[in-house]
PDB file of C-alpha atoms in Angstrom:
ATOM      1  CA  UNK A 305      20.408 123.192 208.813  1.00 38.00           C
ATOM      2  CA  UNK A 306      22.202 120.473 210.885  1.00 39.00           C
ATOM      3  CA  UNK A 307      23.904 122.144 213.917  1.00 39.00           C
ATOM      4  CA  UNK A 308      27.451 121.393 214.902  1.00 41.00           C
ATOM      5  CA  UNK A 309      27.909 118.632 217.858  1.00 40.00           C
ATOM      6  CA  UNK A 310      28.753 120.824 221.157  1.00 43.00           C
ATOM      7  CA  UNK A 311      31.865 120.908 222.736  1.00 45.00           C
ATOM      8  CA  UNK A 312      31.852 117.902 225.705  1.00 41.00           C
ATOM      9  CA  UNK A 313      34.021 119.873 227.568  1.00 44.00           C
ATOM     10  CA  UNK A 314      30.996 122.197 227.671  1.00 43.00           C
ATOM     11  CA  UNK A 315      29.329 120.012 229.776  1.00 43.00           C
ATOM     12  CA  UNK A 316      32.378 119.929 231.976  1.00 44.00           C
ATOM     13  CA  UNK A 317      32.768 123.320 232.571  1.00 44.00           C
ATOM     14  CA  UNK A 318      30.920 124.205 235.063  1.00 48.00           C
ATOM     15  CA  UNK A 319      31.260 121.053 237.251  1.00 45.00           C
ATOM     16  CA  UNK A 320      35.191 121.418 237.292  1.00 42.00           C
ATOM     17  CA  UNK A 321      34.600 125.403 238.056  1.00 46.00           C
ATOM     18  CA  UNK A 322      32.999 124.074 240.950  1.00 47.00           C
ATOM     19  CA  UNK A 323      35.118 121.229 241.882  1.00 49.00           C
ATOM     20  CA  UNK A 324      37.939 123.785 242.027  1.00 51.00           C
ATOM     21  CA  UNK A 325      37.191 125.730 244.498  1.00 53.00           C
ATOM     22  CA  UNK A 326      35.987 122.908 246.902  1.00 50.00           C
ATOM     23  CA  UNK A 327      39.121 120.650 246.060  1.00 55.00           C
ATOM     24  CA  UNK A 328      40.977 124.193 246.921  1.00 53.00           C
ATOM     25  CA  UNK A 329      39.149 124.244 249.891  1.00 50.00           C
ATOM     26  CA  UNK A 330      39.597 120.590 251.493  1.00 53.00           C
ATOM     27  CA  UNK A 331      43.042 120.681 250.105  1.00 54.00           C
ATOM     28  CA  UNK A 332      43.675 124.012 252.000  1.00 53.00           C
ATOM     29  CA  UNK A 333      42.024 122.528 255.370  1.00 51.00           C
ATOM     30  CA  UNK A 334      43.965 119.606 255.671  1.00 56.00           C
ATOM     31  CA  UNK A 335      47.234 121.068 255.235  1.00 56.00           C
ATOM     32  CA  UNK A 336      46.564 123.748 257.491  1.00 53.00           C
ATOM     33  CA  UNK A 337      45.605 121.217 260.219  1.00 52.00           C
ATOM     34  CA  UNK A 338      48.903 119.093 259.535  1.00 55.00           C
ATOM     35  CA  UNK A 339      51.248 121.822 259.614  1.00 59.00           C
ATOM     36  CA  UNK A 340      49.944 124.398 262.683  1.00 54.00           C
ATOM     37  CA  UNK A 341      47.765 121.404 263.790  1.00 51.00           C
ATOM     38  CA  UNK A 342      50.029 119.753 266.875  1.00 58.00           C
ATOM     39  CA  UNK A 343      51.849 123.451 267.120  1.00 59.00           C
ATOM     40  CA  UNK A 344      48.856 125.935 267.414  1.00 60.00           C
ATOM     41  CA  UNK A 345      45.597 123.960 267.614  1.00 60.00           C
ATOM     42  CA  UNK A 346      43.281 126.986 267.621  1.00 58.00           C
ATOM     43  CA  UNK A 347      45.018 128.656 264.796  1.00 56.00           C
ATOM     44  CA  UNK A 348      45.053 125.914 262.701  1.00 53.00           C
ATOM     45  CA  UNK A 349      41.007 125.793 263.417  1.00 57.00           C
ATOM     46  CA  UNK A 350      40.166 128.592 262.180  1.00 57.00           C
ATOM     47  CA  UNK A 351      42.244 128.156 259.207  1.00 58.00           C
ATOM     48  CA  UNK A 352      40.703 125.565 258.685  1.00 57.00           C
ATOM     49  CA  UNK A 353      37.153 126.924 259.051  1.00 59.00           C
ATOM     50  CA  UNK A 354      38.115 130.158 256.870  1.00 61.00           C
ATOM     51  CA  UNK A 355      39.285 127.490 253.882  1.00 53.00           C
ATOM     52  CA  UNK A 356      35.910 125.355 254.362  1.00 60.00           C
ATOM     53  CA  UNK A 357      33.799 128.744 254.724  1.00 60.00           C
ATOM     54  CA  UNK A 358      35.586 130.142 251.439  1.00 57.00           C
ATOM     55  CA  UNK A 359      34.455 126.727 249.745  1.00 56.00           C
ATOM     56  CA  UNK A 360      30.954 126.909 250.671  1.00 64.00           C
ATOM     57  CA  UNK A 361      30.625 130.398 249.420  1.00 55.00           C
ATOM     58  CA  UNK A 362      32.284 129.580 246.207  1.00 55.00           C
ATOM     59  CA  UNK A 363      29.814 126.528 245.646  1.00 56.00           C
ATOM     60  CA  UNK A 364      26.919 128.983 246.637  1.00 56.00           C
ATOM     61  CA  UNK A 365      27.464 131.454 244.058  1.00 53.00           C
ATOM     62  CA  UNK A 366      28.472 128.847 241.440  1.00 47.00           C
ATOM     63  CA  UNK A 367      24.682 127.143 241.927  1.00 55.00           C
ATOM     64  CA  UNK A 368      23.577 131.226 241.787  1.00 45.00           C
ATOM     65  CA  UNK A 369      25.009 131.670 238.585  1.00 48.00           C
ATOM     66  CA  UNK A 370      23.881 128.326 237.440  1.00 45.00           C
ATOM     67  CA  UNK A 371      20.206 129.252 238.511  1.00 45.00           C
ATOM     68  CA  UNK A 372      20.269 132.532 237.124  1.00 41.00           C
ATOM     69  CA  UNK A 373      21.740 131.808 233.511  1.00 39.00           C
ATOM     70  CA  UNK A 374      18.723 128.741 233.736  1.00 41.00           C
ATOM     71  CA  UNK A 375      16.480 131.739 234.719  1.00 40.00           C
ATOM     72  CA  UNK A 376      17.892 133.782 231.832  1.00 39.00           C
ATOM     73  CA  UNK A 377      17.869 130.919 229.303  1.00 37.00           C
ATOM     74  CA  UNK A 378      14.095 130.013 230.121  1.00 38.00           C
ATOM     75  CA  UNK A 379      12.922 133.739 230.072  1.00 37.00           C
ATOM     76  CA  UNK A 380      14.409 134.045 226.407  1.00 38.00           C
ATOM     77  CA  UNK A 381      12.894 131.301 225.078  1.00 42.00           C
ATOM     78  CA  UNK A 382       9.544 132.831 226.425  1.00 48.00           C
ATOM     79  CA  UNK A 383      10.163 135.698 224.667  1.00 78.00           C
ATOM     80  CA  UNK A 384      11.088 133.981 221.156  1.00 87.00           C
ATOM     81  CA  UNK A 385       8.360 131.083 221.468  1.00 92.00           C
ATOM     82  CA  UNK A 386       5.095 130.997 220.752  1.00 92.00           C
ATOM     83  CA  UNK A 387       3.770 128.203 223.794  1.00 91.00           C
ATOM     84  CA  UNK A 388       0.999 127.001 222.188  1.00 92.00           C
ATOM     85  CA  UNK A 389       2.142 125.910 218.511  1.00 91.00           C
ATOM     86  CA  UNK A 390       5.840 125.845 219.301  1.00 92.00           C
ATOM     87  CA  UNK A 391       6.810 128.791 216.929  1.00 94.00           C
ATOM     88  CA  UNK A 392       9.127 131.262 216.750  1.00 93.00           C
ATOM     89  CA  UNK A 393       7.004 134.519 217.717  1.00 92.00           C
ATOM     90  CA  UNK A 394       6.943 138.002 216.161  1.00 90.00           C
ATOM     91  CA  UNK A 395       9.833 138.890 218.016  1.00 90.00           C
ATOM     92  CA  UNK A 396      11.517 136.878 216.168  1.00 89.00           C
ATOM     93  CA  UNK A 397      10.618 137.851 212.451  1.00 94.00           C
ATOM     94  CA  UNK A 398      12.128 140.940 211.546  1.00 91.00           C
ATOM     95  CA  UNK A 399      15.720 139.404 212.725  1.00 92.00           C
ATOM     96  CA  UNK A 400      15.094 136.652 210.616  1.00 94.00           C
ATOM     97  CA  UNK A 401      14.247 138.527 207.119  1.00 94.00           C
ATOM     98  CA  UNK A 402      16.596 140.676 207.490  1.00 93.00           C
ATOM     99  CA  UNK A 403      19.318 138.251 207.944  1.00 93.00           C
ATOM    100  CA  UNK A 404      17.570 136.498 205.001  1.00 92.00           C
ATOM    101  CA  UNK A 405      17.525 139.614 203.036  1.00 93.00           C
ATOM    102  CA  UNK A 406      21.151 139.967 203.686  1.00 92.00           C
ATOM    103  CA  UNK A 407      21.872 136.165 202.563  1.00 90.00           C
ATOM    104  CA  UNK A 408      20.195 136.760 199.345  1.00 90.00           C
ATOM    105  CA  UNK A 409      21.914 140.212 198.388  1.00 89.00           C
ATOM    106  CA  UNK A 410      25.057 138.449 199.091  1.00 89.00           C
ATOM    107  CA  UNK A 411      24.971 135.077 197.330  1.00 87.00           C
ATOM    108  CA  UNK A 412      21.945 135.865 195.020  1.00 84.00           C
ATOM    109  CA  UNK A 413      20.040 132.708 196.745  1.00 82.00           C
ATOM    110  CA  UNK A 414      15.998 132.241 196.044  1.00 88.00           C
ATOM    111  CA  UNK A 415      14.082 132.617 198.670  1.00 94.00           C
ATOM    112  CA  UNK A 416      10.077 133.525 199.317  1.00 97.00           C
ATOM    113  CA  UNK A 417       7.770 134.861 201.973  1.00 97.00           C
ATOM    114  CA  UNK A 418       4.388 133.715 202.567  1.00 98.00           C
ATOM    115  CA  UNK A 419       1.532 135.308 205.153  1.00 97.00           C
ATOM    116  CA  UNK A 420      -1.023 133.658 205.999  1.00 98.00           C
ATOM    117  CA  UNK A 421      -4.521 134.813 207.990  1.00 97.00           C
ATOM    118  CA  UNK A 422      -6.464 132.171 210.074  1.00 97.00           C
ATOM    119  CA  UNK A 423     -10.025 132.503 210.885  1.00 96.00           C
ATOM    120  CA  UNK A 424     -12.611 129.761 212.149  1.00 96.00           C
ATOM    121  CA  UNK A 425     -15.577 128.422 210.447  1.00 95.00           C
ATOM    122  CA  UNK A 426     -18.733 126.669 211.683  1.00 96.00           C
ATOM    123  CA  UNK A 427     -18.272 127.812 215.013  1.00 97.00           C
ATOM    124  CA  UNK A 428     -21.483 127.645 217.091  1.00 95.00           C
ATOM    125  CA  UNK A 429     -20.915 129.323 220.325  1.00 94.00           C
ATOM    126  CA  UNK A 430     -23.338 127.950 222.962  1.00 92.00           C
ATOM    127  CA  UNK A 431     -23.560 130.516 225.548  1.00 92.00           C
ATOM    128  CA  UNK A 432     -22.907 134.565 224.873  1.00 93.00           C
ATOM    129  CA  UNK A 433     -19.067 135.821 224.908  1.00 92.00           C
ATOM    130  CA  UNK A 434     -17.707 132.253 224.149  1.00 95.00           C
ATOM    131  CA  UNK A 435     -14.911 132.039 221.661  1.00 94.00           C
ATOM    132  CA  UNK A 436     -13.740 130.181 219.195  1.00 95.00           C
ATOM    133  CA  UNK A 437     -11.285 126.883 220.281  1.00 95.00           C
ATOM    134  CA  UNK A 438      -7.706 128.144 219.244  1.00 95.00           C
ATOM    135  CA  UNK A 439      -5.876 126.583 216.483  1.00 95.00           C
ATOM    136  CA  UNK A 440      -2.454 126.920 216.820  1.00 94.00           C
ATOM    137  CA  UNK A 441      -1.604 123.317 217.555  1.00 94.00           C
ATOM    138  CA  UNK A 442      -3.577 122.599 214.616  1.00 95.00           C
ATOM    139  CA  UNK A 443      -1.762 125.136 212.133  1.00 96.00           C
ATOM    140  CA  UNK A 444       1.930 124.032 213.472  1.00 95.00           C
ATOM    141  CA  UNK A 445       1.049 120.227 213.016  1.00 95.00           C
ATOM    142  CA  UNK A 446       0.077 121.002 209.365  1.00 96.00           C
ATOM    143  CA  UNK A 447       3.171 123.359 208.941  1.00 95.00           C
ATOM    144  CA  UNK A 448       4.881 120.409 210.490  1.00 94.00           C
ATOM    145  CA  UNK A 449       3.831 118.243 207.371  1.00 94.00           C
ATOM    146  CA  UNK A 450       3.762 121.144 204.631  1.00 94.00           C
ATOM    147  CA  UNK A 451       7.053 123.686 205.178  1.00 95.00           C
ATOM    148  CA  UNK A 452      10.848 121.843 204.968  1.00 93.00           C
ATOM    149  CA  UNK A 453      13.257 121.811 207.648  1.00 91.00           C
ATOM    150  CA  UNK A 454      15.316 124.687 205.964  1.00 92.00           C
ATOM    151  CA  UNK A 455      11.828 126.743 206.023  1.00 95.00           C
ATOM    152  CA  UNK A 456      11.392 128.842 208.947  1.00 95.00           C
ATOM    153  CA  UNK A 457       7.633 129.452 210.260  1.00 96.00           C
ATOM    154  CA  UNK A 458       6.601 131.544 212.747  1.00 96.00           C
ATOM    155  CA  UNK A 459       3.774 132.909 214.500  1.00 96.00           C
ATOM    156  CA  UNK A 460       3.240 136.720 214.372  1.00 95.00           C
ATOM    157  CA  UNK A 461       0.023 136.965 216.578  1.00 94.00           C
ATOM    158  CA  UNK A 462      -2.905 135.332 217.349  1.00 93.00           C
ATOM    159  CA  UNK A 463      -4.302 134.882 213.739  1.00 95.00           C
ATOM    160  CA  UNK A 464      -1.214 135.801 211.558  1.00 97.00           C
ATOM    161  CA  UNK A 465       1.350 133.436 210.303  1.00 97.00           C
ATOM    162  CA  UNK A 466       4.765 133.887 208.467  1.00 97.00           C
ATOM    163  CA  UNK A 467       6.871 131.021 206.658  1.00 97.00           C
ATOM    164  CA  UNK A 468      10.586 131.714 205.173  1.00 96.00           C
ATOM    165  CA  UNK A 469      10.905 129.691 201.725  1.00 96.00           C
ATOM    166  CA  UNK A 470      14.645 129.076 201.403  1.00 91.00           C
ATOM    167  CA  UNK A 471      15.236 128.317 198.058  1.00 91.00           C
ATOM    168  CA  UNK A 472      11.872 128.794 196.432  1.00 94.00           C
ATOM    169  CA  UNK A 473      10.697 130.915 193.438  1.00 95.00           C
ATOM    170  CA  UNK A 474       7.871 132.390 193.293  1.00 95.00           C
ATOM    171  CA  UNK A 475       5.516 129.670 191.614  1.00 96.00           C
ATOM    172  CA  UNK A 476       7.070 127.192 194.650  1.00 96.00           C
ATOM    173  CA  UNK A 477       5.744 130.041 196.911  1.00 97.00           C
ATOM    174  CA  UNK A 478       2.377 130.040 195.251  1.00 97.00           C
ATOM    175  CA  UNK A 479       2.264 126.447 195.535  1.00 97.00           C
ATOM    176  CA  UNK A 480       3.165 126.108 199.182  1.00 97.00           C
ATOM    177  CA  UNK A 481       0.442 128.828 199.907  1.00 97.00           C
ATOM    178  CA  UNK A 482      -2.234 126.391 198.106  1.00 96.00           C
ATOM    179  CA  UNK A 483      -1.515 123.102 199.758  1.00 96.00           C
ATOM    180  CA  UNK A 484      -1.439 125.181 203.193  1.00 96.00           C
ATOM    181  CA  UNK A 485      -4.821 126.475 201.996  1.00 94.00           C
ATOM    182  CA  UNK A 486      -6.104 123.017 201.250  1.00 95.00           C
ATOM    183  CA  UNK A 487      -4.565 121.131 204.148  1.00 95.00           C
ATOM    184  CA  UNK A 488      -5.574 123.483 206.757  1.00 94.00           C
ATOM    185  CA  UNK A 489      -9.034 123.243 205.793  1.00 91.00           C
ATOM    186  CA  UNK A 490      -8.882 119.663 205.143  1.00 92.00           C
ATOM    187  CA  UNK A 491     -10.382 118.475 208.402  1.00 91.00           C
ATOM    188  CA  UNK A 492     -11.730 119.738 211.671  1.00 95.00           C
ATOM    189  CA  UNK A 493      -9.514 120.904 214.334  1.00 95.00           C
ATOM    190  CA  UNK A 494     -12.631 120.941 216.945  1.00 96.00           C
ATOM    191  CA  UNK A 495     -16.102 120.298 218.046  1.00 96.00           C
ATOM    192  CA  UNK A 496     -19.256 122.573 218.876  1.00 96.00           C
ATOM    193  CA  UNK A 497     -20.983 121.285 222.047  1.00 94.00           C
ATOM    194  CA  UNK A 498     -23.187 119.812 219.767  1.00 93.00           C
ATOM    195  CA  UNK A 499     -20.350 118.205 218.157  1.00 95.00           C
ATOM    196  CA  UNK A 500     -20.701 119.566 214.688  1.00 96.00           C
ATOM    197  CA  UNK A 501     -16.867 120.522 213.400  1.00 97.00           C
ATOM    198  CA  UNK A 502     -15.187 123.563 213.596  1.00 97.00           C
ATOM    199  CA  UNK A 503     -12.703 124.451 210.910  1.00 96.00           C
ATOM    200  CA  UNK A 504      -9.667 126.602 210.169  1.00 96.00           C
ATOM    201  CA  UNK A 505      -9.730 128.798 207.000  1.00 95.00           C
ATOM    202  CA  UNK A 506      -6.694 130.457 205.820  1.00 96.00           C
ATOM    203  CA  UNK A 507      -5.861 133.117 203.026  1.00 96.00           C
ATOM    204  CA  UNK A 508      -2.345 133.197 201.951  1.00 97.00           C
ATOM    205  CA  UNK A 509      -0.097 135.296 199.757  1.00 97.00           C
ATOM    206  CA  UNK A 510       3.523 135.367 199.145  1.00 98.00           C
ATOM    207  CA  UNK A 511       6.315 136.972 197.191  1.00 97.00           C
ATOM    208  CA  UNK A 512       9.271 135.776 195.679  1.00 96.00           C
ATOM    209  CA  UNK A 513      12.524 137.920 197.391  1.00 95.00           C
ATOM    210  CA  UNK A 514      13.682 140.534 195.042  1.00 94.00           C
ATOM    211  CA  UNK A 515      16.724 142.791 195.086  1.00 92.00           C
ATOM    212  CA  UNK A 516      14.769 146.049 195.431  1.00 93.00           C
ATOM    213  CA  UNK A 517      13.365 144.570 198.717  1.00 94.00           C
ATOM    214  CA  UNK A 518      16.586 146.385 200.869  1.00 90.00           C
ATOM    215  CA  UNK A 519      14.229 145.485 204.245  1.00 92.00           C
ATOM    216  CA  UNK A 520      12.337 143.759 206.226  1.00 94.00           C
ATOM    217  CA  UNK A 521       9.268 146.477 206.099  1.00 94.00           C
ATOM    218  CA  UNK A 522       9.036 145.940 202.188  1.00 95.00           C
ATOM    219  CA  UNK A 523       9.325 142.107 202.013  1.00 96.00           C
ATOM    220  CA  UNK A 524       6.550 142.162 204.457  1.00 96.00           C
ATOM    221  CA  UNK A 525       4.471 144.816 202.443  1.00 97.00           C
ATOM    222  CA  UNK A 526       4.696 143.227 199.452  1.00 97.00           C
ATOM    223  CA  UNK A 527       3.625 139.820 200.654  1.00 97.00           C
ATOM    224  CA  UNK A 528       0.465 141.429 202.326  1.00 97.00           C
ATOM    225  CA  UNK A 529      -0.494 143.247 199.382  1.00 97.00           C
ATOM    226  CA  UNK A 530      -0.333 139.768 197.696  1.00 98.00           C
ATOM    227  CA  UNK A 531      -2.769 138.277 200.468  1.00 97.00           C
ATOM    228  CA  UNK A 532      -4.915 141.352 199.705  1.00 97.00           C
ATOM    229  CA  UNK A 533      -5.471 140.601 196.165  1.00 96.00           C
ATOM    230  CA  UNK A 534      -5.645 136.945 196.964  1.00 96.00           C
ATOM    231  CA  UNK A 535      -8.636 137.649 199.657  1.00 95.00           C
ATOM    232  CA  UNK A 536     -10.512 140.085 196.803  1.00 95.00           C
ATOM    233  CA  UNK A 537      -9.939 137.605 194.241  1.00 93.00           C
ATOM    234  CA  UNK A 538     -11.779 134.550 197.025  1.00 90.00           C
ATOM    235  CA  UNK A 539     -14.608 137.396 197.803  1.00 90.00           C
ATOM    236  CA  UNK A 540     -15.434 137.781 193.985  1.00 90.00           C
ATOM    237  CA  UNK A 541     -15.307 133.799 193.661  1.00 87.00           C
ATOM    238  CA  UNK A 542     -17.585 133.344 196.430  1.00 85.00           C
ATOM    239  CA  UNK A 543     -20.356 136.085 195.675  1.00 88.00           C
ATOM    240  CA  UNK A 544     -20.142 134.562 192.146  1.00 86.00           C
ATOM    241  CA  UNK A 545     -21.133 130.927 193.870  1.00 84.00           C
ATOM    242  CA  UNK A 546     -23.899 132.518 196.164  1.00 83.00           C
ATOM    243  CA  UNK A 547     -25.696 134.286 192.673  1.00 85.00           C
ATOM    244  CA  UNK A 548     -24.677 131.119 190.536  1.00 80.00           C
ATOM    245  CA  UNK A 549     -24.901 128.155 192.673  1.00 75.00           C
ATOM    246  CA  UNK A 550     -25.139 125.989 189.904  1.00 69.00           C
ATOM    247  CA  UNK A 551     -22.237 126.908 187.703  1.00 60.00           C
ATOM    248  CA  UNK A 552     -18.766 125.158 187.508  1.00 56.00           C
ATOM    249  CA  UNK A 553     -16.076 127.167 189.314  1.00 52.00           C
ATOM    250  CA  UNK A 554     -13.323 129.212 187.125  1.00 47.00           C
ATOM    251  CA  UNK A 555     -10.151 128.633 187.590  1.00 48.00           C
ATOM    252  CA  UNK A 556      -8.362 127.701 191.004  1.00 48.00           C
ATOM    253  CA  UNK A 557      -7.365 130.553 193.872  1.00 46.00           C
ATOM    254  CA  UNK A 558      -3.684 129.989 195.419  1.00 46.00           C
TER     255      UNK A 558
END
């Protein structure tokens, strides 16, 4: 969604609520000094020092405020960003839905939720305790390529993702899930020591939005139970592989 252009007067503001008082301040001085000047020297000093003192406390707490709203600015956007992939965090998710949920109760739109779970494979730790290299970069640069700009992805925790499908049905949904699947896995996101490749797996699932889902909690639900059966339905395929090794796969797992 392309955001309005700001306001260049936005920009302005706070350098003219700073000018003021300075301008105020100089302004103030000099008059003081013309007119009590040649009359009462002294008094017109310390006029004149009260005006410039006034100014220079009005540009310190203007630079105050200016450092604490930057301080305030920067500590929300740690709280709402994940700093490795770039995504929104789980803070962030149930505001989202549920301003999606409301969107779609009131204008009947399509939209979709897909979950995805992200585990490693082929990782050959060389010394006891090591872990696995992250992949969040890698997951956001194939979100990056995958989701729209109207989609919304996030990053719950460490191994969980979460992508809004505006206007998507459910077989869109399925599809997305499949070419994340596929993508994901496509190439390696890192080397062992011994520079064999280490891989990202996913399992997705996803559900089309649906009037009876009134909240976030039962979007969510429904969309994990739908990873659920989509992770039993990749553990039957799997054992079937390992006891058949030879035999064509059935059908294809979203």
């Amino acid at each position: 969604m392309d955001r309005p252009s700001p306001d260049p007067r936005a920009h302005r503001a706070p350098f003219v609520s700073r000018l003021g008082p300075v301008t105020l301040g100089v302004l103030g001085a000099s008059a003081t000094v013309v007119t009590f000047g040649p009359k009462e020297p002294l008094a017109a000093a310390g006029i004149a020092v009260l005006f410039g003192f006034a100014a220079t406390v009005s540009e310190w707490s203007a630079r105050a405020r200016a450092h604490s709203m930057a301080e305030q600015m920067a500590a929300a956007h740690v709280e709402t960003v994940d700093p490795e992939s770039g995504m929104l965090n789980g803070r962030m998710f149930r505001d989202i839905l549920e301003r999606e949920i409301a969107r779609s109760i009131r204008y009947g739109d399509r939209a979709a939720l897909a979950i995805f779970e992200v585990t490693t494979a082929n990782f050959r730790p060389s010394r006891p305790g090591e872990k696995p290299p992250s992949y969040g970069e890698h997951v956001a640069q194939v979100f990056a390529r995958i989701a729209r700009r109207s989609d919304v992805v996030l990053r719950l925790d460490t191994n969980r993702f979460a992508v809004v499908l505006s206007e998507c049905d459910r077989d869109g949904a399925a599809l997305f899930v499949y070419r994340m699947r596929t993508q994901l896995s496509m190439g390696a996101y890192a080397r062992n020591d011994d520079g064999s490749s280490i891989y990202a797996r996913a399992i997705g699932g996803c559900v089309q939005w649906a009037p009876e889902f009134t909240d976030a909690r039962s979007y969510v639900d429904a969309a994990f139970a739908d990873l659920e059966r989509n992770r039993r339905e990749i553990q039957s395929e799997e054992a079937r592989f390992r006891a058949h090794p030879n035999s064509p796969r059935e059908g294809k797992v979203a």
